[in-house]
Amino acid sequence: MTDLTTTIAGVRFPTCFMNAAGALCVTREELMALGRSRSGAIVTKSMTVEPRQGNPEPRYHGFAGGSINSMGLPNLGYRAYAEMIPDLKQFGKPVIASVAGLREEDFPVIATVINAAGPDLIEVNLSCPNIPGKPQIGYDPDASERIIKLVRPLITVPMGLKLPPYFDPAHQEAMQKVIARQGIDFLNLINSVGNALVVDPDRETVVIKPKGGFGGLGGAIIKPVALANVRAFYKLFEGRLPIIGTGGIVNGVDAFEHILCGASAVQIGTVLVEEGLEVFARLETELSAILARKGYSSIVDCRGAVREL
Ligand code: RRO
């Protein structure tokens, strides 16, 4: 049997597959179900200071090649997740708390209390595309660095950043400098491709209600963008900064491609929502099969090994 375990910033994961923040992880029931499932970790929905209902529905739409969402950060508020974390840790797999904020000042408030609750890792979400009037922080290196500076001293567990997709090396290099200066322990690449638009030609409408139909694209259709960002940051950090690859993973081969590009673990969003928790067993079987077929006995054996021509 191939070894699908992995380690991120010194934390061991029983398998490299886990939910992406946002997918089936808002309520206590959903998070406990992730604990009982084969997910290699429990990742919370990105949390804000106050509980939020999120944007008006319909706000998620799945289609053949992926999904578009404009959830608008529906979550229980950080106090509820802080209370839940001790229970979530009983499942013997890492708990990753995803921290967001509507204002810069929110991040340190949430980080302090969540860090004290003892998650195994904290992911700071700098890339929500769906709050009307709020740009994605990760597209502004100065704003990103201000927020990182506020929370970095408060967080004692491994701290990562969830970044938006970048489409130009100059933007990746600018962010790399911020990350290197501030001492980040891992990256999660990528969040959804923000402000995309899906149209239903039969009904002649957009498919989600918020923001005139604009929302974050996920699923199979974004895999090349995700792979590009995993690869670019893997190379910028010379393989020394652990990366969680997120975006476009539908089957074991997709996960293998993320690992070849440099991912140490992968997260599942759209396909988890579409298929449910059973997806984790399928992905394990499929990734094990391809690793075995190619003679790799573990993830470390092939991580980052994609060859250039
Ligand atoms: O809640 C959302 O609308 C959302 C968030 Br916070 C995010 O980071 N990425 C996304 O696609 N949707």
mmCIF file of N, CA and C and ligand atoms in Angstrom, residues 45-46 55 69-74 100 125 127-130 162 191-192 216, ligand 1:
data_model
loop_
_atom_site.group_PDB
_atom_site.id
_atom_site.type_symbol
_atom_site.label_atom_id
_atom_site.label_comp_id
_atom_site.label_asym_id
_atom_site.label_seq_id
_atom_site.Cartn_x
_atom_site.Cartn_y
_atom_site.Cartn_z
ATOM 1 N N LYS A 45 -14.784 26.592 8.024
ATOM 2 C CA LYS A 45 -15.168 27.728 7.186
ATOM 3 C C LYS A 45 -14.398 28.961 7.663
ATOM 4 N N SER A 46 -14.036 29.828 6.751
ATOM 5 C CA SER A 46 -13.393 31.079 7.159
ATOM 6 C C SER A 46 -14.333 31.833 8.091
ATOM 7 N N ASN A 55 -24.448 35.919 1.742
ATOM 8 C CA ASN A 55 -25.158 36.608 0.659
ATOM 9 C C ASN A 55 -26.495 35.935 0.357
ATOM 10 N N ASN A 69 -19.420 30.424 -6.947
ATOM 11 C CA ASN A 69 -20.069 30.731 -5.665
ATOM 12 C C ASN A 69 -19.878 32.185 -5.306
ATOM 13 N N SER A 70 -20.871 32.665 -4.580
ATOM 14 C CA SER A 70 -20.732 33.945 -3.902
ATOM 15 C C SER A 70 -21.433 33.812 -2.559
ATOM 16 N N MET A 71 -20.829 32.966 -1.704
ATOM 17 C CA MET A 71 -21.456 32.640 -0.417
ATOM 18 C C MET A 71 -21.507 33.869 0.492
ATOM 19 N N GLY A 72 -20.447 34.679 0.467
ATOM 20 C CA GLY A 72 -20.434 35.877 1.303
ATOM 21 C C GLY A 72 -20.108 35.589 2.753
ATOM 22 N N LEU A 73 -19.220 34.605 2.973
ATOM 23 C CA LEU A 73 -18.717 34.315 4.320
ATOM 24 C C LEU A 73 -19.797 33.933 5.344
ATOM 25 N N PRO A 74 -20.729 33.069 4.988
ATOM 26 C CA PRO A 74 -21.659 32.610 6.030
ATOM 27 C C PRO A 74 -20.861 31.785 7.049
ATOM 28 N N ALA A 100 -10.744 34.830 8.662
ATOM 29 C CA ALA A 100 -10.978 35.904 7.687
ATOM 30 C C ALA A 100 -11.220 37.202 8.472
ATOM 31 N N ASN A 125 -7.072 33.712 5.599
ATOM 32 C CA ASN A 125 -7.668 33.842 4.261
ATOM 33 C C ASN A 125 -7.521 35.277 3.770
ATOM 34 N N SER A 127 -8.091 36.090 0.614
ATOM 35 C CA SER A 127 -8.534 35.972 -0.780
ATOM 36 C C SER A 127 -10.022 35.745 -0.989
ATOM 37 N N CYS A 128 -10.881 36.153 -0.042
ATOM 38 C CA CYS A 128 -12.315 36.001 -0.312
ATOM 39 C C CYS A 128 -12.745 36.978 -1.400
ATOM 40 N N PRO A 129 -13.324 36.478 -2.495
ATOM 41 C CA PRO A 129 -13.691 37.375 -3.596
ATOM 42 C C PRO A 129 -15.114 37.921 -3.516
ATOM 43 N N ASN A 130 -15.864 37.586 -2.478
ATOM 44 C CA ASN A 130 -17.317 37.729 -2.575
ATOM 45 C C ASN A 130 -17.975 38.716 -1.621
ATOM 46 N N LYS A 162 -3.960 31.661 2.762
ATOM 47 C CA LYS A 162 -4.750 31.217 1.603
ATOM 48 C C LYS A 162 -4.760 32.381 0.627
ATOM 49 N N ASN A 191 -7.327 30.054 -3.798
ATOM 50 C CA ASN A 191 -8.751 30.291 -3.573
ATOM 51 C C ASN A 191 -9.453 30.287 -4.941
ATOM 52 N N SER A 192 -10.746 30.461 -4.935
ATOM 53 C CA SER A 192 -11.477 30.443 -6.207
ATOM 54 C C SER A 192 -11.010 31.598 -7.112
ATOM 55 N N GLY A 216 -16.860 33.412 -7.446
ATOM 56 C CA GLY A 216 -15.589 32.682 -7.476
ATOM 57 C C GLY A 216 -15.751 31.343 -8.172
HETATM 58 O O1 RRO B 1 -17.715 32.727 1.556
HETATM 59 C C1 RRO B 1 -17.350 32.935 0.382
HETATM 60 O O2 RRO B 1 -18.063 33.534 -0.437
HETATM 61 C C2 RRO B 1 -16.037 32.500 -0.119
HETATM 62 C C3 RRO B 1 -14.861 32.693 0.572
HETATM 63 BR BR1 RRO B 1 -14.771 33.401 2.284
HETATM 64 C C4 RRO B 1 -13.631 32.342 -0.034
HETATM 65 O O3 RRO B 1 -12.529 32.511 0.516
HETATM 66 N N1 RRO B 1 -13.673 31.823 -1.286
HETATM 67 C C5 RRO B 1 -14.822 31.620 -1.950
HETATM 68 O O4 RRO B 1 -14.813 31.138 -3.083
HETATM 69 N N2 RRO B 1 -16.009 31.970 -1.351
#
